Structures are given as C-alpha cells and as structure tokens.
Amino acid sequence: MSSRIVPLSVLETFNQNQGRMAISSIIFAELAHGVKKSANPARNLSMVEDFVSRLDVLPYDDRTAWQYGIIRAALERQGTPIGVNDLHIPGHARNLGMIIVTNNLREFERVSGISEVNWVQEEHRLAWPCPITIHYSRSFPTYLGRNYFSSTLNLFIPKFRDGLGYLLVRSSLLSFRKPST
C-alpha cells in the first residue's frame, strides 16, 4: 500500500482530543501482534502503551460479533468478501450505529447497512467538535516525535444521535508530515 500525505491539522485534531478517544479491543490485539513480531518490541511496546494511554479500549461484544457474522456471510454469498480483520470494523460500526470514514471506500462500500465517506479528501474534511473514538490497527507510528508517522487509523467521531452517535474514521497507511517551511 502506498502512503498518502495528510495535513498536519489531522494529527493536531487527534492530539487536541486526547482523553476523549477509544480503540476497539480487536484493534488493540492487532497492535499487540505488531509489537511482538517487530524488530524492536521494547520500543514499540512503549509507543503502543503511550498511544493507548490516551484512549479507552472498547469491548468487542456479542452484538458486534453477530454483525460481523451477518456481514461476512452476506459478502461471501455475493462473492465480494473483504479481509477477515477488516470485517470487524463495519461490524463494530453497524452495531454501534457509526459512520465509516475511510480513504478505502472500495473495501467498505460493499457492506450494506453502513455509511462511509472519504475523510482524506478536502471536501469531506470534518470539523471534530465532539469527543472522538479511535480504532487503530496494523502499523503503529515508527516514532511519534518525528515529523511524520505511518499508520492505519480508524476513528469513531460522534454524529448526532441523541447528541452522542459516532463516526468511524479509517485511513490506511497515512503519513502525517509538517509542512515545509
């Protein structure tokens, strides 16, 4: 997968919302796997712990598992399956009434009963006035202190449903980089 450049404002929004975010326990498991198979597990464990310390870990419950099964069976019947781990994202989103915001629309537009939008495109950029929840997976930032990081982020951002719904934001292998001066 190729990296894409995302404005620093996206990272700033993430940083401004620390303490108001969460990750799925499924994504947390992917982070743990990434740490253990990495060339530098001690350093990566420290980064994951730092990242997760800013978040709550959302439980993966039986209703989410049921949605996963429904979605997987429907996609298999259509002959349009998506990756098994990626099936958990729309399952979680559908269970919690969330919108998936992703730069990988092709993967999720095959799933019925969910909404998705490309958050990387400027015309879809969102104002994030409410608490956000993050689903984070695959590759963790190589070092948060650098000018950029590559990652796969899945964010839940509230939509208005009794004042509290959520928006699921996903971006694949993004690079956040400070603008040249």
mmCIF file of C-alpha atoms in Angstrom:
data_model
loop_
_atom_site.group_PDB
_atom_site.id
_atom_site.type_symbol
_atom_site.label_atom_id
_atom_site.label_comp_id
_atom_site.label_asym_id
_atom_site.label_seq_id
_atom_site.Cartn_x
_atom_site.Cartn_y
_atom_site.Cartn_z
ATOM 1 C CA MET A 1 0.000 0.000 0.000
ATOM 2 C CA SER A 2 1.270 3.443 -0.778
ATOM 3 C CA SER A 3 1.410 6.179 1.829
ATOM 4 C CA ARG A 4 -0.589 9.342 1.450
ATOM 5 C CA ILE A 5 0.208 12.734 2.888
ATOM 6 C CA VAL A 6 -2.412 14.114 5.257
ATOM 7 C CA PRO A 7 -2.380 17.686 6.575
ATOM 8 C CA LEU A 8 -0.852 18.192 9.993
ATOM 9 C CA SER A 9 -4.262 19.501 11.097
ATOM 10 C CA VAL A 10 -5.480 15.876 11.257
ATOM 11 C CA LEU A 11 -2.733 14.991 13.726
ATOM 12 C CA GLU A 12 -3.403 18.207 15.660
ATOM 13 C CA THR A 13 -7.072 17.251 15.939
ATOM 14 C CA PHE A 14 -6.045 13.866 17.290
ATOM 15 C CA ASN A 15 -3.743 15.483 19.845
ATOM 16 C CA GLN A 16 -6.387 18.020 20.902
ATOM 17 C CA ASN A 17 -8.842 15.223 21.665
ATOM 18 C CA GLN A 18 -6.630 13.091 23.898
ATOM 19 C CA GLY A 19 -8.566 11.585 26.768
ATOM 20 C CA ARG A 20 -11.776 11.541 24.716
ATOM 21 C CA MET A 21 -10.928 8.606 22.440
ATOM 22 C CA ALA A 22 -11.029 4.809 22.449
ATOM 23 C CA ILE A 23 -9.891 1.818 20.392
ATOM 24 C CA SER A 24 -11.601 -1.492 19.754
ATOM 25 C CA SER A 25 -10.219 -4.472 21.645
ATOM 26 C CA ILE A 26 -9.786 -6.136 18.224
ATOM 27 C CA ILE A 27 -7.510 -3.325 17.084
ATOM 28 C CA PHE A 28 -5.674 -3.456 20.397
ATOM 29 C CA ALA A 29 -4.993 -7.137 19.674
ATOM 30 C CA GLU A 30 -3.567 -6.180 16.259
ATOM 31 C CA LEU A 31 -1.298 -3.640 17.953
ATOM 32 C CA ALA A 32 -0.089 -6.305 20.407
ATOM 33 C CA HIS A 33 0.630 -8.644 17.499
ATOM 34 C CA GLY A 34 2.554 -5.894 15.703
ATOM 35 C CA VAL A 35 4.657 -5.213 18.791
ATOM 36 C CA LYS A 36 5.540 -8.864 19.322
ATOM 37 C CA LYS A 37 6.551 -9.512 15.723
ATOM 38 C CA SER A 38 8.503 -6.261 15.313
ATOM 39 C CA ALA A 39 12.276 -5.948 15.210
ATOM 40 C CA ASN A 40 12.211 -3.741 18.317
ATOM 41 C CA PRO A 41 9.422 -4.976 20.604
ATOM 42 C CA ALA A 42 10.522 -2.996 23.684
ATOM 43 C CA ARG A 43 10.460 0.344 21.867
ATOM 44 C CA ASN A 44 7.227 -0.462 20.052
ATOM 45 C CA LEU A 45 5.568 -1.654 23.261
ATOM 46 C CA SER A 46 6.436 1.687 24.825
ATOM 47 C CA MET A 47 4.864 3.539 21.880
ATOM 48 C CA VAL A 48 1.724 1.400 21.948
ATOM 49 C CA GLU A 49 1.392 1.910 25.698
ATOM 50 C CA ASP A 50 1.806 5.671 25.197
ATOM 51 C CA PHE A 51 -0.799 5.672 22.429
ATOM 52 C CA VAL A 52 -3.287 3.505 24.323
ATOM 53 C CA SER A 53 -2.848 5.576 27.499
ATOM 54 C CA ARG A 54 -4.716 8.373 25.688
ATOM 55 C CA LEU A 55 -7.623 6.071 24.842
ATOM 56 C CA ASP A 56 -10.276 3.777 26.246
ATOM 57 C CA VAL A 57 -10.369 0.223 24.885
ATOM 58 C CA LEU A 58 -13.863 -0.617 23.624
ATOM 59 C CA PRO A 59 -15.080 -4.155 24.279
ATOM 60 C CA TYR A 60 -15.953 -6.396 21.364
ATOM 61 C CA ASP A 61 -19.300 -7.767 22.457
ATOM 62 C CA ASP A 62 -21.716 -10.421 21.232
ATOM 63 C CA ARG A 63 -23.809 -7.931 19.223
ATOM 64 C CA THR A 64 -20.709 -6.767 17.338
ATOM 65 C CA ALA A 65 -19.717 -10.401 16.726
ATOM 66 C CA TRP A 66 -23.210 -11.103 15.401
ATOM 67 C CA GLN A 67 -22.972 -8.155 12.971
ATOM 68 C CA TYR A 68 -19.563 -9.438 11.845
ATOM 69 C CA GLY A 69 -21.138 -12.838 11.050
ATOM 70 C CA ILE A 70 -24.062 -11.291 9.167
ATOM 71 C CA ILE A 71 -21.762 -9.063 7.106
ATOM 72 C CA ARG A 72 -19.278 -11.841 6.349
ATOM 73 C CA ALA A 73 -21.995 -14.274 5.222
ATOM 74 C CA ALA A 74 -23.637 -11.632 3.008
ATOM 75 C CA LEU A 75 -20.339 -10.705 1.334
ATOM 76 C CA GLU A 76 -19.427 -14.368 0.794
ATOM 77 C CA ARG A 77 -22.829 -15.008 -0.828
ATOM 78 C CA GLN A 78 -22.213 -12.029 -3.138
ATOM 79 C CA GLY A 79 -18.703 -13.244 -3.929
ATOM 80 C CA THR A 80 -17.242 -9.952 -2.684
ATOM 81 C CA PRO A 81 -15.505 -10.760 0.607
ATOM 82 C CA ILE A 82 -13.184 -8.363 2.400
ATOM 83 C CA GLY A 83 -10.338 -9.190 4.758
ATOM 84 C CA VAL A 84 -11.403 -11.011 7.913
ATOM 85 C CA ASN A 85 -9.883 -8.421 10.253
ATOM 86 C CA ASP A 86 -11.397 -5.600 8.209
ATOM 87 C CA LEU A 87 -14.831 -7.194 8.668
ATOM 88 C CA HIS A 88 -14.706 -6.316 12.355
ATOM 89 C CA ILE A 89 -14.685 -2.585 11.528
ATOM 90 C CA PRO A 90 -18.088 -2.454 9.777
ATOM 91 C CA GLY A 91 -19.415 -4.991 12.291
ATOM 92 C CA HIS A 92 -18.474 -2.680 15.130
ATOM 93 C CA ALA A 93 -19.721 0.370 13.213
ATOM 94 C CA ARG A 94 -23.061 -1.234 12.373
ATOM 95 C CA ASN A 95 -23.566 -2.471 15.925
ATOM 96 C CA LEU A 96 -22.897 0.970 17.404
ATOM 97 C CA GLY A 97 -24.668 2.952 14.663
ATOM 98 C CA MET A 98 -21.492 4.537 13.326
ATOM 99 C CA ILE A 99 -20.407 6.026 10.016
ATOM 100 C CA ILE A 100 -17.176 4.708 8.476
ATOM 101 C CA VAL A 101 -14.953 7.486 7.221
ATOM 102 C CA THR A 102 -12.162 5.997 5.138
ATOM 103 C CA ASN A 103 -9.825 6.572 2.231
ATOM 104 C CA ASN A 104 -10.530 2.935 1.314
ATOM 105 C CA LEU A 105 -14.158 3.264 0.221
ATOM 106 C CA ARG A 106 -13.927 0.238 -2.098
ATOM 107 C CA GLU A 107 -13.419 -2.068 0.870
ATOM 108 C CA PHE A 108 -16.417 -0.872 2.875
ATOM 109 C CA GLU A 109 -18.928 0.228 0.236
ATOM 110 C CA ARG A 110 -19.703 -3.465 -0.330
ATOM 111 C CA VAL A 111 -21.214 -3.681 3.160
ATOM 112 C CA SER A 112 -24.902 -2.809 3.362
ATOM 113 C CA GLY A 113 -26.390 -1.017 6.322
ATOM 114 C CA ILE A 114 -23.434 1.260 6.984
ATOM 115 C CA SER A 115 -22.419 4.671 5.703
ATOM 116 C CA GLU A 116 -18.930 5.666 4.671
ATOM 117 C CA VAL A 117 -17.145 8.805 3.483
ATOM 118 C CA ASN A 118 -13.550 9.576 2.462
ATOM 119 C CA TRP A 119 -12.134 11.784 5.227
ATOM 120 C CA VAL A 120 -8.786 12.311 3.484
ATOM 121 C CA GLN A 121 -10.338 14.315 0.631
ATOM 122 C CA GLU A 122 -10.551 18.005 1.481
ATOM 123 C CA GLU A 123 -14.242 18.288 0.541
ATOM 124 C CA HIS A 124 -15.060 15.621 3.128
ATOM 125 C CA ARG A 125 -12.881 17.055 5.883
ATOM 126 C CA LEU A 126 -14.800 17.156 9.102
ATOM 127 C CA ALA A 127 -14.974 19.584 11.952
ATOM 128 C CA TRP A 128 -14.496 17.460 15.044
ATOM 129 C CA PRO A 129 -16.276 19.374 17.814
ATOM 130 C CA CYS A 130 -17.214 16.271 19.793
ATOM 131 C CA PRO A 131 -15.284 13.503 21.543
ATOM 132 C CA ILE A 132 -13.716 11.051 19.126
ATOM 133 C CA THR A 133 -13.075 7.361 19.454
ATOM 134 C CA ILE A 134 -10.268 5.658 17.588
ATOM 135 C CA HIS A 135 -9.949 2.210 16.073
ATOM 136 C CA TYR A 136 -6.241 1.856 15.403
ATOM 137 C CA SER A 137 -4.711 -1.039 13.521
ATOM 138 C CA ARG A 138 -1.859 -2.589 11.573
ATOM 139 C CA SER A 139 1.238 -0.414 11.724
ATOM 140 C CA PHE A 140 1.959 1.855 14.629
ATOM 141 C CA PRO A 141 3.861 5.133 14.191
ATOM 142 C CA THR A 142 7.571 4.477 13.953
ATOM 143 C CA TYR A 143 8.158 7.332 16.371
ATOM 144 C CA LEU A 144 5.645 9.957 17.427
ATOM 145 C CA GLY A 145 8.356 12.585 17.937
ATOM 146 C CA ARG A 146 9.338 12.627 14.265
ATOM 147 C CA ASN A 147 7.815 14.956 11.696
ATOM 148 C CA TYR A 148 5.612 12.204 10.322
ATOM 149 C CA PHE A 149 4.262 8.800 11.083
ATOM 150 C CA SER A 150 2.779 5.994 9.048
ATOM 151 C CA SER A 151 -0.241 4.280 10.463
ATOM 152 C CA THR A 152 -3.666 2.890 9.887
ATOM 153 C CA LEU A 153 -6.199 4.853 11.892
ATOM 154 C CA ASN A 154 -9.837 4.089 12.424
ATOM 155 C CA LEU A 155 -11.561 6.868 14.309
ATOM 156 C CA PHE A 156 -15.052 6.968 15.729
ATOM 157 C CA ILE A 157 -16.323 10.546 15.779
ATOM 158 C CA PRO A 158 -19.747 11.352 17.206
ATOM 159 C CA LYS A 159 -22.577 12.023 14.799
ATOM 160 C CA PHE A 160 -25.758 13.437 16.174
ATOM 161 C CA ARG A 161 -27.951 10.652 17.542
ATOM 162 C CA ASP A 162 -29.445 11.765 20.827
ATOM 163 C CA GLY A 163 -26.431 14.058 20.991
ATOM 164 C CA LEU A 164 -23.975 11.187 21.047
ATOM 165 C CA GLY A 165 -23.734 8.869 17.983
ATOM 166 C CA TYR A 166 -20.368 8.059 16.480
ATOM 167 C CA LEU A 167 -18.480 8.372 13.241
ATOM 168 C CA LEU A 168 -15.952 5.668 12.379
ATOM 169 C CA VAL A 169 -12.933 7.118 10.599
ATOM 170 C CA ARG A 170 -10.472 4.859 8.807
ATOM 171 C CA SER A 171 -7.352 5.805 6.871
ATOM 172 C CA SER A 172 -4.805 3.374 5.508
ATOM 173 C CA LEU A 173 -1.064 3.785 5.907
ATOM 174 C CA LEU A 174 -1.138 7.550 6.244
ATOM 175 C CA SER A 175 1.831 9.825 6.682
ATOM 176 C CA PHE A 176 1.390 12.944 8.768
ATOM 177 C CA ARG A 177 4.089 15.428 7.904
ATOM 178 C CA LYS A 178 4.781 19.014 8.936
ATOM 179 C CA PRO A 179 4.557 21.425 6.003
ATOM 180 C CA SER A 180 7.882 22.645 4.584
ATOM 181 C CA THR A 181 8.992 25.999 5.875
#
